[in-house]
mmCIF file of C-alpha atoms in Angstrom:
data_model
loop_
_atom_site.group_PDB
_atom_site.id
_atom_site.type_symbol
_atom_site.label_atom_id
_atom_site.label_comp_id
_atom_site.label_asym_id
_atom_site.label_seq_id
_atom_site.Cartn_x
_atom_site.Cartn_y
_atom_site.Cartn_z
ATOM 1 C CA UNK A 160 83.122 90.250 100.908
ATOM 2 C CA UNK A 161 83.665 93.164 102.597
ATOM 3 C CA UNK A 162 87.559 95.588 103.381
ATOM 4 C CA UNK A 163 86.246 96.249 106.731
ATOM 5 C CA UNK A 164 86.876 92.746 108.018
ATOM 6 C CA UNK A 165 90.636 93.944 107.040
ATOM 7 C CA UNK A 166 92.090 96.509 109.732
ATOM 8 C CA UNK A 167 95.754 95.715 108.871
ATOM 9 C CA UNK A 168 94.654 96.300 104.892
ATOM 10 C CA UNK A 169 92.565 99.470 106.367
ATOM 11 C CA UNK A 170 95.795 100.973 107.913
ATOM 12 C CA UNK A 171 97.798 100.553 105.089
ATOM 13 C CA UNK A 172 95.118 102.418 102.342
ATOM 14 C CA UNK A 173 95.052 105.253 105.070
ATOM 15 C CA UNK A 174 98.719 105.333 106.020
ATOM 16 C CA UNK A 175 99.188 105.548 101.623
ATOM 17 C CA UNK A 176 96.489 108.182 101.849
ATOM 18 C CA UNK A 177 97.996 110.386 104.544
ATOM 19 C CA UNK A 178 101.536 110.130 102.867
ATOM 20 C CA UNK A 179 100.005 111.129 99.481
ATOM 21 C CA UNK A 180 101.313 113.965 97.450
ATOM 22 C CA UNK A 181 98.944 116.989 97.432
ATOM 23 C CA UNK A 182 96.518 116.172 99.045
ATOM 24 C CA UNK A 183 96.354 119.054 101.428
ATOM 25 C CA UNK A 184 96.542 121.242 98.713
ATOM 26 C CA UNK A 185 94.137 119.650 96.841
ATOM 27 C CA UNK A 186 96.067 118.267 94.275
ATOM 28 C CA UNK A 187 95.152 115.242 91.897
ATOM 29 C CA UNK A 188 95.421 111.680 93.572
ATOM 30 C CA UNK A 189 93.708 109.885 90.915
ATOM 31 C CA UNK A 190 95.909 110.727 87.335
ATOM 32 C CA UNK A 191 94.557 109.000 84.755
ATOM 33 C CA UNK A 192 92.009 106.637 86.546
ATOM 34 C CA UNK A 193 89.054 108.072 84.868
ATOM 35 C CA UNK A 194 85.468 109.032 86.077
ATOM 36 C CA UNK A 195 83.878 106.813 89.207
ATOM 37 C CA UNK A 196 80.593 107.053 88.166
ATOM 38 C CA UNK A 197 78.055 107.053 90.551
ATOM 39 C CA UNK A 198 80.638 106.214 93.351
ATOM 40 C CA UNK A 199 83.756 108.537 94.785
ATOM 41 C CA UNK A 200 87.070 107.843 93.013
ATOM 42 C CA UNK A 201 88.288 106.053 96.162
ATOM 43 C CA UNK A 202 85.561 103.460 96.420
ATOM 44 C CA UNK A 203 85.035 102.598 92.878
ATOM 45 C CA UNK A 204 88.834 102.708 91.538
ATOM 46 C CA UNK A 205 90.417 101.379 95.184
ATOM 47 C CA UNK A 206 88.077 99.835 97.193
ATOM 48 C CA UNK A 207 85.404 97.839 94.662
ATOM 49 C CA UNK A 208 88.507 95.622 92.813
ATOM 50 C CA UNK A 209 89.204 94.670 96.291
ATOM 51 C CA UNK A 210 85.881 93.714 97.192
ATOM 52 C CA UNK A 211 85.595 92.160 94.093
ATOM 53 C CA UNK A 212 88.163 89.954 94.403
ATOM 54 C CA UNK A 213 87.113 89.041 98.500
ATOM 55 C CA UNK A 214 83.767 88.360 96.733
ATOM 56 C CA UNK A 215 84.748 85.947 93.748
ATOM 57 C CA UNK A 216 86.747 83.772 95.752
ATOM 58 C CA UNK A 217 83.646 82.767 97.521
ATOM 59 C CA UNK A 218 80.490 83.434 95.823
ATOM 60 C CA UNK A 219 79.239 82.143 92.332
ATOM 61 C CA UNK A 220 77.267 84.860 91.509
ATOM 62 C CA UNK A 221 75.093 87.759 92.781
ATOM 63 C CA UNK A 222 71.466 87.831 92.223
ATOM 64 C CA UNK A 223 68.226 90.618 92.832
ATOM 65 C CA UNK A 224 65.310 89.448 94.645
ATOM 66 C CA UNK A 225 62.363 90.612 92.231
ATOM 67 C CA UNK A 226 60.454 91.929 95.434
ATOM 68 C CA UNK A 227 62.620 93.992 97.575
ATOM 69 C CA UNK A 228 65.482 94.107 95.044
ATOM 70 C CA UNK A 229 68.346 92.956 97.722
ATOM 71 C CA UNK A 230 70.894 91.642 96.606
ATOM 72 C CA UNK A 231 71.500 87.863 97.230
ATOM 73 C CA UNK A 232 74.662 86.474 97.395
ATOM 74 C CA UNK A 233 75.005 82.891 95.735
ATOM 75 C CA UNK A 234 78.034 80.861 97.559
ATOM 76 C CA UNK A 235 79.880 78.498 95.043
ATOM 77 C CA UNK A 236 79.117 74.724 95.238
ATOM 78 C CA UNK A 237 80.261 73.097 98.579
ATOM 79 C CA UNK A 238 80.932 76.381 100.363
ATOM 80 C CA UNK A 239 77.501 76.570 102.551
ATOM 81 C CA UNK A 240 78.684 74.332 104.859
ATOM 82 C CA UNK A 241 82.713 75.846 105.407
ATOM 83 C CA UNK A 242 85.283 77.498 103.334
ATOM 84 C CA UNK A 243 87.708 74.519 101.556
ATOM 85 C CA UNK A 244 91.153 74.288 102.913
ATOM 86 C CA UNK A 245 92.793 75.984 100.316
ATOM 87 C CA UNK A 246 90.260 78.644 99.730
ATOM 88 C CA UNK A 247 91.917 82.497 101.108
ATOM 89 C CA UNK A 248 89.865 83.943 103.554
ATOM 90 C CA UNK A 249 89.803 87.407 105.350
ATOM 91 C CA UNK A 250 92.987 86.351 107.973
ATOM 92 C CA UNK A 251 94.759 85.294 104.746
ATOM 93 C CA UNK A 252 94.613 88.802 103.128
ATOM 94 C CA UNK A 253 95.253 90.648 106.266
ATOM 95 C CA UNK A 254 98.298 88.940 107.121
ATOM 96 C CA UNK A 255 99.308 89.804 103.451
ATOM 97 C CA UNK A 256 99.576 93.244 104.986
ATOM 98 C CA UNK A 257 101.377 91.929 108.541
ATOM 99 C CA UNK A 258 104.437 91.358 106.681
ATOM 100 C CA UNK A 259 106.310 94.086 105.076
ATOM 101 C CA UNK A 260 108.391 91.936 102.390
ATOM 102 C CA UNK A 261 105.799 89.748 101.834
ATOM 103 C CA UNK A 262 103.891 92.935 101.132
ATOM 104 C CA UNK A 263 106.248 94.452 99.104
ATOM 105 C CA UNK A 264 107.185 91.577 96.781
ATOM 106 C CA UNK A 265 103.606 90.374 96.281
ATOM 107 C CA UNK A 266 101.469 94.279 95.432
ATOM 108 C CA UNK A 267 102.277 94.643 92.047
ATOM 109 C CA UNK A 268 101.156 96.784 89.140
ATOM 110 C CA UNK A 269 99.238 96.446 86.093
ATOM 111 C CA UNK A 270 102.627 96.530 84.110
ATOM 112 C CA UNK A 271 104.214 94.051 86.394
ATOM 113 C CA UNK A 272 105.947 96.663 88.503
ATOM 114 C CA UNK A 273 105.994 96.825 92.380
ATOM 115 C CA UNK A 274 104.283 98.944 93.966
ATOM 116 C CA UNK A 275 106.708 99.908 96.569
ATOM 117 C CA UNK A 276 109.573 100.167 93.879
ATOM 118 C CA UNK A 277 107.744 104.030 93.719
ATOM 119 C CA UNK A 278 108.614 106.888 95.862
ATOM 120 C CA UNK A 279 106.094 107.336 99.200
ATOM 121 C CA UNK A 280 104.275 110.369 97.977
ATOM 122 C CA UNK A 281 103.142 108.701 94.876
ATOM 123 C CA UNK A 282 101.738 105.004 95.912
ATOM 124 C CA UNK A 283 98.730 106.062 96.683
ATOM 125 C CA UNK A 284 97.724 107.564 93.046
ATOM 126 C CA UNK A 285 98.727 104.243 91.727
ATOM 127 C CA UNK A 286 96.570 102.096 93.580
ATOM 128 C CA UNK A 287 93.706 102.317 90.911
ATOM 129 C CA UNK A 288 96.546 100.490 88.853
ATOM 130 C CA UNK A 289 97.199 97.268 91.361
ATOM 131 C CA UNK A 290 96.229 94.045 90.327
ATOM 132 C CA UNK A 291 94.557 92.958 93.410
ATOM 133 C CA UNK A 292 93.624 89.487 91.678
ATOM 134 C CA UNK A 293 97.172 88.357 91.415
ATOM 135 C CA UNK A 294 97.994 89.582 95.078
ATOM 136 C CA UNK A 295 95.334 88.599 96.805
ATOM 137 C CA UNK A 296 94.971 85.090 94.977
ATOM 138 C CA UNK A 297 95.116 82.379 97.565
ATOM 139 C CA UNK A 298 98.129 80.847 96.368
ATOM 140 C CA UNK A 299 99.893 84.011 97.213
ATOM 141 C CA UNK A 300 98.304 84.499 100.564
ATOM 142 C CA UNK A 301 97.166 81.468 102.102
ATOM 143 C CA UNK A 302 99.503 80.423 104.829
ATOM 144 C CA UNK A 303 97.267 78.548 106.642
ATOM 145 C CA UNK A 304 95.191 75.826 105.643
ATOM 146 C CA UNK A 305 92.249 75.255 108.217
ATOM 147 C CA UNK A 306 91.824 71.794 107.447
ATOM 148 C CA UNK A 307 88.934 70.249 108.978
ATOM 149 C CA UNK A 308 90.572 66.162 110.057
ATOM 150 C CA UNK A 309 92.491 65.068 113.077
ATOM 151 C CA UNK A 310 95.375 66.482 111.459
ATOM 152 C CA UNK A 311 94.482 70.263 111.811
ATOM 153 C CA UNK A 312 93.753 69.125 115.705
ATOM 154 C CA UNK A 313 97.216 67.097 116.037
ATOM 155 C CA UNK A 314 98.773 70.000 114.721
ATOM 156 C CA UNK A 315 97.309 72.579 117.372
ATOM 157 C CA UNK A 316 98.028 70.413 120.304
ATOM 158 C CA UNK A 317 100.753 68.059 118.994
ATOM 159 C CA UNK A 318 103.201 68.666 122.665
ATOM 160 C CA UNK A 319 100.339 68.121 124.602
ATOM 161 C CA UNK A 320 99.715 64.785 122.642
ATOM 162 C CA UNK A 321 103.289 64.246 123.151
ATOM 163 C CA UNK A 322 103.281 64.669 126.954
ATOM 164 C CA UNK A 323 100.106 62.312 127.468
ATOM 165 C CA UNK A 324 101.719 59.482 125.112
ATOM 166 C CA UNK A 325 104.822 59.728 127.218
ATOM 167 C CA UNK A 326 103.293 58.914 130.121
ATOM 168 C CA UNK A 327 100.957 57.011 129.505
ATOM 169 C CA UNK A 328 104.022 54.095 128.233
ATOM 170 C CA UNK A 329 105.585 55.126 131.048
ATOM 171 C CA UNK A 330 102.838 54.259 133.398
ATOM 172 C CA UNK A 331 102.301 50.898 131.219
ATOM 173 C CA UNK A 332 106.355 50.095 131.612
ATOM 174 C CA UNK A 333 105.887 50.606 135.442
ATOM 175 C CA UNK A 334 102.814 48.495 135.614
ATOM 176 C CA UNK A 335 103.703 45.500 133.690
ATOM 177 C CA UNK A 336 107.459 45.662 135.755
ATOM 178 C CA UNK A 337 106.906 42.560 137.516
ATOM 179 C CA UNK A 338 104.989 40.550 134.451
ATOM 180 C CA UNK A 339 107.892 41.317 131.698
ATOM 181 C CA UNK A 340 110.610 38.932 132.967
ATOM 182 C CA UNK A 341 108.074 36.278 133.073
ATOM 183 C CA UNK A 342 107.065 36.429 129.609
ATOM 184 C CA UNK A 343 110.164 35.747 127.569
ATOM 185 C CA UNK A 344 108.811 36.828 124.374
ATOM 186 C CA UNK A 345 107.730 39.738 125.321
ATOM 187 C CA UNK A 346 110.873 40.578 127.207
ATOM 188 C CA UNK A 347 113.160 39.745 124.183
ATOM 189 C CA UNK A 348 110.994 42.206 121.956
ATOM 190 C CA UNK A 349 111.193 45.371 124.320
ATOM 191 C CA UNK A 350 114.378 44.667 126.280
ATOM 192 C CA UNK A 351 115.828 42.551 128.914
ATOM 193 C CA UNK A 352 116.847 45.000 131.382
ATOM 194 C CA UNK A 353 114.577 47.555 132.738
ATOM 195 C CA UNK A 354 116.827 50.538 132.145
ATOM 196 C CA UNK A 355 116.497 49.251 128.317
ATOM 197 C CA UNK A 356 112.580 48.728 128.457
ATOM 198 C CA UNK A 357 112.247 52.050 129.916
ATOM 199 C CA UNK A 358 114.264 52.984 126.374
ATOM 200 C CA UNK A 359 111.610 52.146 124.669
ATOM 201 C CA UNK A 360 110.128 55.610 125.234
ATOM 202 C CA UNK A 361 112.538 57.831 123.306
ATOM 203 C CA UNK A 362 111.136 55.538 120.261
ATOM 204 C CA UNK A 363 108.357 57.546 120.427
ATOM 205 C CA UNK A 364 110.184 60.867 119.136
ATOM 206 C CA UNK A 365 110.351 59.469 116.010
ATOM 207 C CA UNK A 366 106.688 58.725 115.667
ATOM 208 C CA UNK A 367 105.855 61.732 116.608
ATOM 209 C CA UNK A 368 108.061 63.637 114.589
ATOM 210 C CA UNK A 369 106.673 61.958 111.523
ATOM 211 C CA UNK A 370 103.186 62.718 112.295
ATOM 212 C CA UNK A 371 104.054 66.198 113.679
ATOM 213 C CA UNK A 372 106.144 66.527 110.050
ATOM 214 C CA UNK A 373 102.805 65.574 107.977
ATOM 215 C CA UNK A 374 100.499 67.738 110.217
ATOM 216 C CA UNK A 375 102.472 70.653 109.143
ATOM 217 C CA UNK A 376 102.395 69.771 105.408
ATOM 218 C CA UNK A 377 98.937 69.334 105.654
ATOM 219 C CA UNK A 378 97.913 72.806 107.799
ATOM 220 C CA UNK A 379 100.553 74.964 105.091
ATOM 221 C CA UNK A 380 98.950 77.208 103.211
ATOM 222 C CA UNK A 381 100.276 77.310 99.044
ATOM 223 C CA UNK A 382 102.262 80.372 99.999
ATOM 224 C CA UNK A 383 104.830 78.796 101.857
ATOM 225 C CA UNK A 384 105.034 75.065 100.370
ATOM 226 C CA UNK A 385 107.562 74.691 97.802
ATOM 227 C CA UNK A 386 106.023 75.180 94.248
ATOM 228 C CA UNK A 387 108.736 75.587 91.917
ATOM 229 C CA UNK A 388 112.085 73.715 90.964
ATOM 230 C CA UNK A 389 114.110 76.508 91.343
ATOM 231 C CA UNK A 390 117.710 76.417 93.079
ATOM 232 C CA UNK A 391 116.247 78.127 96.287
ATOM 233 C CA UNK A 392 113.241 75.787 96.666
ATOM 234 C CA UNK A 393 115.192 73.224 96.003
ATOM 235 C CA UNK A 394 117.629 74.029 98.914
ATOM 236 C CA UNK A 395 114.782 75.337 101.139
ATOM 237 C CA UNK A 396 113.352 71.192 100.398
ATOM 238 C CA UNK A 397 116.611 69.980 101.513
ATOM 239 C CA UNK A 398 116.853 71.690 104.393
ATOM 240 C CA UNK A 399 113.258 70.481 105.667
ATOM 241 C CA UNK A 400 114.301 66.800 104.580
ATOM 242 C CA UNK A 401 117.538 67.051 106.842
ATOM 243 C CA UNK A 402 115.608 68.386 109.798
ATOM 244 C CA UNK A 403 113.165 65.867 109.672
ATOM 245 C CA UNK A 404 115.817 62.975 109.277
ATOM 246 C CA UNK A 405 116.848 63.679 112.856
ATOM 247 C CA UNK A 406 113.784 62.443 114.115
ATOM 248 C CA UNK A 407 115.452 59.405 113.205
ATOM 249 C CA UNK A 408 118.233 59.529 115.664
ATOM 250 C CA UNK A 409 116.586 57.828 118.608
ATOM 251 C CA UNK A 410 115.811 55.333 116.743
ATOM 252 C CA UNK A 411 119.526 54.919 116.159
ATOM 253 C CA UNK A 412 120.646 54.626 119.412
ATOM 254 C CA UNK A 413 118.131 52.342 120.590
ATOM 255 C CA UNK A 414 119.177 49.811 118.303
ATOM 256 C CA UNK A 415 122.857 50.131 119.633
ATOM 257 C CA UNK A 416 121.100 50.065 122.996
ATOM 258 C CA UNK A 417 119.944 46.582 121.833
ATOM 259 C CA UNK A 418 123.168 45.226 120.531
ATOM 260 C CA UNK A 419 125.253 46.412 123.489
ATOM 261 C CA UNK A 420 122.297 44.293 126.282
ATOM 262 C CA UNK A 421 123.155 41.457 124.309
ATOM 263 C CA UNK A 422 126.734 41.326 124.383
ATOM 264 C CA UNK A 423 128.440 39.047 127.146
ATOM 265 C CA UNK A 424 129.773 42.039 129.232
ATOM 266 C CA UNK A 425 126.659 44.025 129.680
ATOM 267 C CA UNK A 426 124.905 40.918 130.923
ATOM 268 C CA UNK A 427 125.222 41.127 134.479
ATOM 269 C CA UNK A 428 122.263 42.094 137.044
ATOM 270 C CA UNK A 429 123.285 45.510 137.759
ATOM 271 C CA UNK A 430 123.684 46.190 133.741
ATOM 272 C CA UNK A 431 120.771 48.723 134.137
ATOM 273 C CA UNK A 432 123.356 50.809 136.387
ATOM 274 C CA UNK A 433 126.578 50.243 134.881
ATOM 275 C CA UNK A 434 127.644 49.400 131.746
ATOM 276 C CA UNK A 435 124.590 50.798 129.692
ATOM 277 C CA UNK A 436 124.358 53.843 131.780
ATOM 278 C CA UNK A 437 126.417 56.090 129.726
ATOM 279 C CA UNK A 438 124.435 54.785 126.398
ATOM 280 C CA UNK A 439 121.184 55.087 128.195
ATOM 281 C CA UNK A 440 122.030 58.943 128.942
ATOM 282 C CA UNK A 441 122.749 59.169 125.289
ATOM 283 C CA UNK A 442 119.688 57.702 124.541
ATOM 284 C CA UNK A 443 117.440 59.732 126.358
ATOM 285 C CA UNK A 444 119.408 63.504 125.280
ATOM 286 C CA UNK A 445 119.443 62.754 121.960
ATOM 287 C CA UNK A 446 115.347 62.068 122.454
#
């Protein structure tokens, strides 16, 4: 682990150490925080429980060559090869410090207290006293999950995926124009008319919306899934469910797209034109 992979968590120490009380007049910035031994205050009571928690979260251990005592760090089992999904990772903690509520919710003290809840002048002398384990853990930070399946790839390029499938039926509907009448069967199962076949394309909003719905679950990091029962997790889960229930709407209007082809007044040769124009138009906005 190391802070300097961390500009945005850089800038904030400094800004905190610029804004400090007295320390142009060289007062006291560390009250209370003991000696540092061998190391400066500031690197041994600020920096090293940061890099300590940067380090646990992805090494086992830390061991001494006998020969040219380095240091050697030992990852934790499965980590060689890449970081697990849920594991935080040096964008996770910086972002931590992109967001100013997030920020200021999630930096607490060693007596539960925020760390912003204290005037300017002063944060900087507490610092020794954050508990950088709870607010850098990854289920505080991680929003993100780099998940290494076709999902984490859907998710990245879902509207070009979206485009191509689009066109590609619609190529397939304009090729197989002549061959569809023939074929009874087939015609029954995607539509009789061709303004109806061609309807057959806003079914594939809700297909994608489904998979686009469960690429996103899967790419969230912990810190913004819901984790708790609570009244506003609850809501913020019934909100998501409602969105994603209007992928469902084209689906809904082709089916009364079917039922009004086969009623007797629709069935006339210039039906594509006519009567199912206004439900075709519906069709294809609501997709």
């Amino acid at each position: 682990g190391n802070v300097r992979f961390m500009p945005e968590m850089i800038y904030f120490l400094t800004e905190l150490a610029l804004a400090a009380e007295g320390h142009l007049s060289g007062g006291q910035l560390y009250a209370g925080s003991g000696g540092g031994g061998k190391s400066n205050l500031y690197l041994s009571k600020v920096i090293r429980p940061i890099y300590n928690v940067v380090a646990q979260e992805w090494y086992a251990r830390i061991e001494i060559e006998p020969k040219g005592r380095k240091d050697k760090k030992i990852m934790k089992e499965k980590y060689d090869r890449f970081l697990p999904a849920d594991t935080a990772n040096y964008d996770d903690w910086d972002e931590l410090f992109c967001s100013p509520t997030r920020m200021a919710d999630g930096i607490k003290l060693d007596d539960g207290s925020k760390l912003f809840e204290l005037p300017h002048g002063q944060r900087f002398a507490a610092l020794h006293r954050v508990n950088w384990r709870a607010a850098l853990a990854a289920g505080k930070v991680k929003t993100h999950r780099e998940v290494h399946s076709l999902w984490g790839v859907f998710a990245s390029i879902h509207r070009v995926f979206l485009l191509h499938l689009i066109l590609f039926v619609s190529l397939v509907m304009m090729a197989a124009e002549d061959i569809l009448p023939a074929l009874s069967t087939s015609a029954t199962t995607v539509g009789k008319t061709r303004a109806v076949r061609f309807g057959l394309i806003g079914l594939l909003v809700p297909i994608y919306g489904a998979a686009w719905s469960f690429a996103r679950w899967e790419v969230t990091g912990a810190a913004l899934r819901v984790r708790n029962c609570g009244s506003r997790e609850l809501l913020r889960l019934v909100r998501h469910l409602l969105l994603a229930s209007l992928w469902l709407v084209p689906a809904v209007t082709y089916i009364m797209l079917r039922v009004l082809e086969g009623r007797q007044e629709f069935r006339t040769v210039d039906a594509d034109l006519n009567g199912l124009f206004p439900y075709l138009v519906l069709h294809y906005l609501v997709s």
